mmCIF file of C-alpha atoms in Angstrom:
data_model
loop_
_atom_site.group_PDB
_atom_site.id
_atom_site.type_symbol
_atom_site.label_atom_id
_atom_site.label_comp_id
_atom_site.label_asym_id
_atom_site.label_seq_id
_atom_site.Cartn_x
_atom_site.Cartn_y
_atom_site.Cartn_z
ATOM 1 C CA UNK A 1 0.000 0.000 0.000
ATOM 2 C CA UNK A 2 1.238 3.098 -1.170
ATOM 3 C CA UNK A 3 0.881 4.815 2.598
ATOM 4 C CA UNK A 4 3.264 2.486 4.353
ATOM 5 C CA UNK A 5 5.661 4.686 5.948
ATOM 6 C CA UNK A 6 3.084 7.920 6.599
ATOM 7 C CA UNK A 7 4.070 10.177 9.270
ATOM 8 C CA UNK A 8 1.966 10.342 12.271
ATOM 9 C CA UNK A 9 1.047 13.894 12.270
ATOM 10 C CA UNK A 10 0.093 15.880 15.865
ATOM 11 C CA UNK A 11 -2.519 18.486 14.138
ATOM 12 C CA UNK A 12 -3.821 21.300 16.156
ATOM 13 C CA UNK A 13 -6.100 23.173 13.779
ATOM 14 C CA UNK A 14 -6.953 25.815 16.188
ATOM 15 C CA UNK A 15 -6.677 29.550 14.939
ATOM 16 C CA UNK A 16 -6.553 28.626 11.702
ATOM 17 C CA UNK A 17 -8.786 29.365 9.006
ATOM 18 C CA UNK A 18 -9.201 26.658 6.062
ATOM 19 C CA UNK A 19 -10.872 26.465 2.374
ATOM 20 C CA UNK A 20 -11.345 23.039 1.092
ATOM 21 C CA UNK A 21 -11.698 23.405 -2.442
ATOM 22 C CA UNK A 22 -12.894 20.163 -4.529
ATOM 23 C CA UNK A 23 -13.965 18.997 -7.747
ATOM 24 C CA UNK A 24 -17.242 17.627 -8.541
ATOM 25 C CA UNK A 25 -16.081 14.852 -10.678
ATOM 26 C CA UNK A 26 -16.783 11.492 -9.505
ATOM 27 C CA UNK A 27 -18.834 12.442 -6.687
ATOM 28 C CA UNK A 28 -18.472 8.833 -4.384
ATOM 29 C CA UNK A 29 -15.166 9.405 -4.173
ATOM 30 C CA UNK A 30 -14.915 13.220 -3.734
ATOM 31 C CA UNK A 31 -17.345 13.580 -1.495
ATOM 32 C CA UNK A 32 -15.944 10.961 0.406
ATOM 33 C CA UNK A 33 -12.612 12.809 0.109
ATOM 34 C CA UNK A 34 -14.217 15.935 1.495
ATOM 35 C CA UNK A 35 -15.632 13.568 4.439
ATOM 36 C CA UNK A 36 -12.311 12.762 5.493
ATOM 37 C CA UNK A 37 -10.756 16.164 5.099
ATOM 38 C CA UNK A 38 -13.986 17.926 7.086
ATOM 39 C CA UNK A 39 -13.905 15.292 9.905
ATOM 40 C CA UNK A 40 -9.903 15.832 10.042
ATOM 41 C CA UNK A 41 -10.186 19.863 10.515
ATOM 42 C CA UNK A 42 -13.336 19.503 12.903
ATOM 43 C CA UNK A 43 -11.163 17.990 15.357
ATOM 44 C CA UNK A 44 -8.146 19.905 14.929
ATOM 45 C CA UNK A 45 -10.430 22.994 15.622
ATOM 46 C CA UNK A 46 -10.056 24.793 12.744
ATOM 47 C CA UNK A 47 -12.495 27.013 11.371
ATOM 48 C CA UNK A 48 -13.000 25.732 7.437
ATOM 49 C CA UNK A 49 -15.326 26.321 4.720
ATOM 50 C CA UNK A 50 -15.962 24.133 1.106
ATOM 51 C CA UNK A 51 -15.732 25.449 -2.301
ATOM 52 C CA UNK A 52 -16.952 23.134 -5.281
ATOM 53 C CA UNK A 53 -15.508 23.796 -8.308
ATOM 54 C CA UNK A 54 -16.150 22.023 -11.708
ATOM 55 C CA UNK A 55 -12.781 19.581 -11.943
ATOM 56 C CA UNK A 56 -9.637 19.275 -10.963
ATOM 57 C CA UNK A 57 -8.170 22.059 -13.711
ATOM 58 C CA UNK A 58 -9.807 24.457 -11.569
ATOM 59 C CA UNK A 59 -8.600 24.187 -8.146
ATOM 60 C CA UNK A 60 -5.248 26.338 -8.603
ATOM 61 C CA UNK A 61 -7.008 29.639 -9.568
ATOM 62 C CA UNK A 62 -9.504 28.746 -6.601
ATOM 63 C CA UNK A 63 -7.116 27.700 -4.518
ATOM 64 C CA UNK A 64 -5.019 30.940 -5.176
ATOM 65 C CA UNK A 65 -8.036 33.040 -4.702
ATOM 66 C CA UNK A 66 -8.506 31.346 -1.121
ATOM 67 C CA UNK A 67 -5.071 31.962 0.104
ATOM 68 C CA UNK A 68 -5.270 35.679 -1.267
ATOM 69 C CA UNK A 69 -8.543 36.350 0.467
ATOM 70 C CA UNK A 70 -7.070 35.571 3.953
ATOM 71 C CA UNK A 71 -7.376 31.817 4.368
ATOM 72 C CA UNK A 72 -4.201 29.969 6.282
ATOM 73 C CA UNK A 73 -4.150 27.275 4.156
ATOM 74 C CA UNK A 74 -6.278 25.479 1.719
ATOM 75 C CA UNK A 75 -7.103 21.381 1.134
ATOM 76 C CA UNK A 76 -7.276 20.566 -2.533
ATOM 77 C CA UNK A 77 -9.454 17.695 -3.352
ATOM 78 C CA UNK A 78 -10.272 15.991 -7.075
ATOM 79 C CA UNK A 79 -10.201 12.759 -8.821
ATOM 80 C CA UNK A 80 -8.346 12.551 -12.486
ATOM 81 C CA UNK A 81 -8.936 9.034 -13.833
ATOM 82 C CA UNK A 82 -7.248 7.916 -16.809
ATOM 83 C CA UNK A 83 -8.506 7.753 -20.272
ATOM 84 C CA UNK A 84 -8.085 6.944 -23.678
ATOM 85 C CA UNK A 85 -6.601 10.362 -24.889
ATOM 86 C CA UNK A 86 -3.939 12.423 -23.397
ATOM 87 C CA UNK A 87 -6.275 15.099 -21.315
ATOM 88 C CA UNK A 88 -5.699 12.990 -18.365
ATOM 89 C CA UNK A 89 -1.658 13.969 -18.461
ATOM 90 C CA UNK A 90 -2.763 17.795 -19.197
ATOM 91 C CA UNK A 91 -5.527 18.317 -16.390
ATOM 92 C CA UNK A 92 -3.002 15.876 -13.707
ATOM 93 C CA UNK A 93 -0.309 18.265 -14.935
ATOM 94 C CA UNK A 94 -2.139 21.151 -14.850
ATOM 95 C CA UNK A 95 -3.459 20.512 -11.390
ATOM 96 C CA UNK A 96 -0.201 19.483 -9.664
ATOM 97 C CA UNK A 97 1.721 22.361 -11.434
ATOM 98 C CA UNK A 98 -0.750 24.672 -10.829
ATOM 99 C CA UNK A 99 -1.351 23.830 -6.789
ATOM 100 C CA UNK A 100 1.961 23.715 -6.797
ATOM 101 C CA UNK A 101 3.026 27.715 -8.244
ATOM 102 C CA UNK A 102 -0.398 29.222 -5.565
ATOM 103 C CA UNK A 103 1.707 27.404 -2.655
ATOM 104 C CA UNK A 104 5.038 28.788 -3.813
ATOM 105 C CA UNK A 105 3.189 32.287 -5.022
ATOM 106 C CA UNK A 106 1.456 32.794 -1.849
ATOM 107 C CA UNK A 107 3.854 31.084 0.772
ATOM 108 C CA UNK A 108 1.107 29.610 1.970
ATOM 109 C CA UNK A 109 0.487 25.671 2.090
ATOM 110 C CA UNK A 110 -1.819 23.689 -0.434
ATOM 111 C CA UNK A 111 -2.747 20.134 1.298
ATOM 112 C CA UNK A 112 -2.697 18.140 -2.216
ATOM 113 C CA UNK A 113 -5.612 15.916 -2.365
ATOM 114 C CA UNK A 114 -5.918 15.573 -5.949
ATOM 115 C CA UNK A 115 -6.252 11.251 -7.473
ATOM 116 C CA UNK A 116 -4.454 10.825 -10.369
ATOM 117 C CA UNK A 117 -5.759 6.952 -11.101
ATOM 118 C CA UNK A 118 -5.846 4.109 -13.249
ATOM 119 C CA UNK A 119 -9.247 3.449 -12.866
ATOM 120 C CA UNK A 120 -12.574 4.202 -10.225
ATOM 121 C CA UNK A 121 -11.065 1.077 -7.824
ATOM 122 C CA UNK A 122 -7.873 2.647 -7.044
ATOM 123 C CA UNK A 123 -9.630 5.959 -6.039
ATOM 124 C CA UNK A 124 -12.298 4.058 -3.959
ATOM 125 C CA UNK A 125 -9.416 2.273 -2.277
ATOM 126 C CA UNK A 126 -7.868 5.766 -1.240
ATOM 127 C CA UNK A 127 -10.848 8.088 -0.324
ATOM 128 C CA UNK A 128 -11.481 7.026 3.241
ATOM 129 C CA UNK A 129 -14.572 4.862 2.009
ATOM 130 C CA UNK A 130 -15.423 2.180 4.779
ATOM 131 C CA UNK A 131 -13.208 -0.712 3.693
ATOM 132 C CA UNK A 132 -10.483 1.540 2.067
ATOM 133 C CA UNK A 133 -6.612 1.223 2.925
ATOM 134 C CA UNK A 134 -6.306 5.042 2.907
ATOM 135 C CA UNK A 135 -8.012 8.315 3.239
ATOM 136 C CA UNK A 136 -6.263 11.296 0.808
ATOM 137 C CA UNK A 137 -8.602 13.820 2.182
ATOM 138 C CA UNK A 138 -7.854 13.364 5.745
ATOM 139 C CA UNK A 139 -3.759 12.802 4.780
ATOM 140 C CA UNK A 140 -4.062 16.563 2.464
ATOM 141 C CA UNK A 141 -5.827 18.189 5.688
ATOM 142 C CA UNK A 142 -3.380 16.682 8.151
ATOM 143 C CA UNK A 143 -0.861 18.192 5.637
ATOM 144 C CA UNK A 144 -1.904 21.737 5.153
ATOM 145 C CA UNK A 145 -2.265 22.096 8.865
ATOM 146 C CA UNK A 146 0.913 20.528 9.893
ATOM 147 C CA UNK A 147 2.723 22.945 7.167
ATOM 148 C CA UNK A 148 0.832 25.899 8.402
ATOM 149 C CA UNK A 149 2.103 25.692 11.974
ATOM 150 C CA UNK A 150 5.341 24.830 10.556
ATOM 151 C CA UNK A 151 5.007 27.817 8.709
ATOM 152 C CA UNK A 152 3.905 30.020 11.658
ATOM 153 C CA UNK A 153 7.313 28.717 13.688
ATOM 154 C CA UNK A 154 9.803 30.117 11.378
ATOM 155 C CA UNK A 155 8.002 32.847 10.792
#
């Protein structure tokens, strides 16, 4: 399993303000993504709100807008699953490059939440759905809180 080796995270959420922004494709899986990442910042005590946007290409400018508007951190959440044309390489690329230039732009953190897949099994196995091995939504919230104190003690 592809999380072997996680770190145990100690997340205090409190004081923080967070956006979760996520796709609406493939809604089982999303919206069990968001589950994990909304029961993860309830008990760290952070204050968080959810912005749907139409797919995963989306979530940078979103994302971006978040952070700008005053939000610590934001949880990015979407499912890419593979096809039989290239747009799955340009929308994964898109959304990893983009989440990636808001962090770097904004110094602020981007929990990356985003499936890039084979196929619907590998993303059921990963969102957190009773009988999965993992949960990506709770793992990107852990992450943008976790960064966001770290970010707070050098600062």
């Amino acid at each position: 399993m592809s999380g072997a080796g996680s770190p145990e995270l100690d997340v205090d959420g409190r004081g923080l303000s967070v956006v979760i922004v996520a796709g609406s494709w493939h809604d089982q899986i999303t919206d069990a993504l968001i589950a994990g990442a909304t029961r993860t910042l309830e008990a760290s005590g952070a204050s968080f709100s959810l912005v749907r946007v139409p797919g995963s290409f989306e979530l940078p400018v979103v994302s971006k807008a978040a952070l700008e508007a005053g939000a610590d951190a934001v949880v990015a959440l979407g499912v890419i699953i593979r096809g039989g044309t290239p747009h799955f390489e340009y929308v994964s690329a898109a959304a990893t490059d983009g989440l990636t230039r808001v962090a770097l732009d904004t110094g602020k953190p981007v929990g990356f939440g985003v499936l890039t897949l084979d196929d619907e099994q590998q993303g059921i196995d990963r969102a957190g759905l009773p009988g999965s091995k993992e949960d990506k939504g709770r793992e990107a919230a852990e992450a943008a809180i976790a960064t966001a104190r770290a970010l707070r003690s050098v600062g």
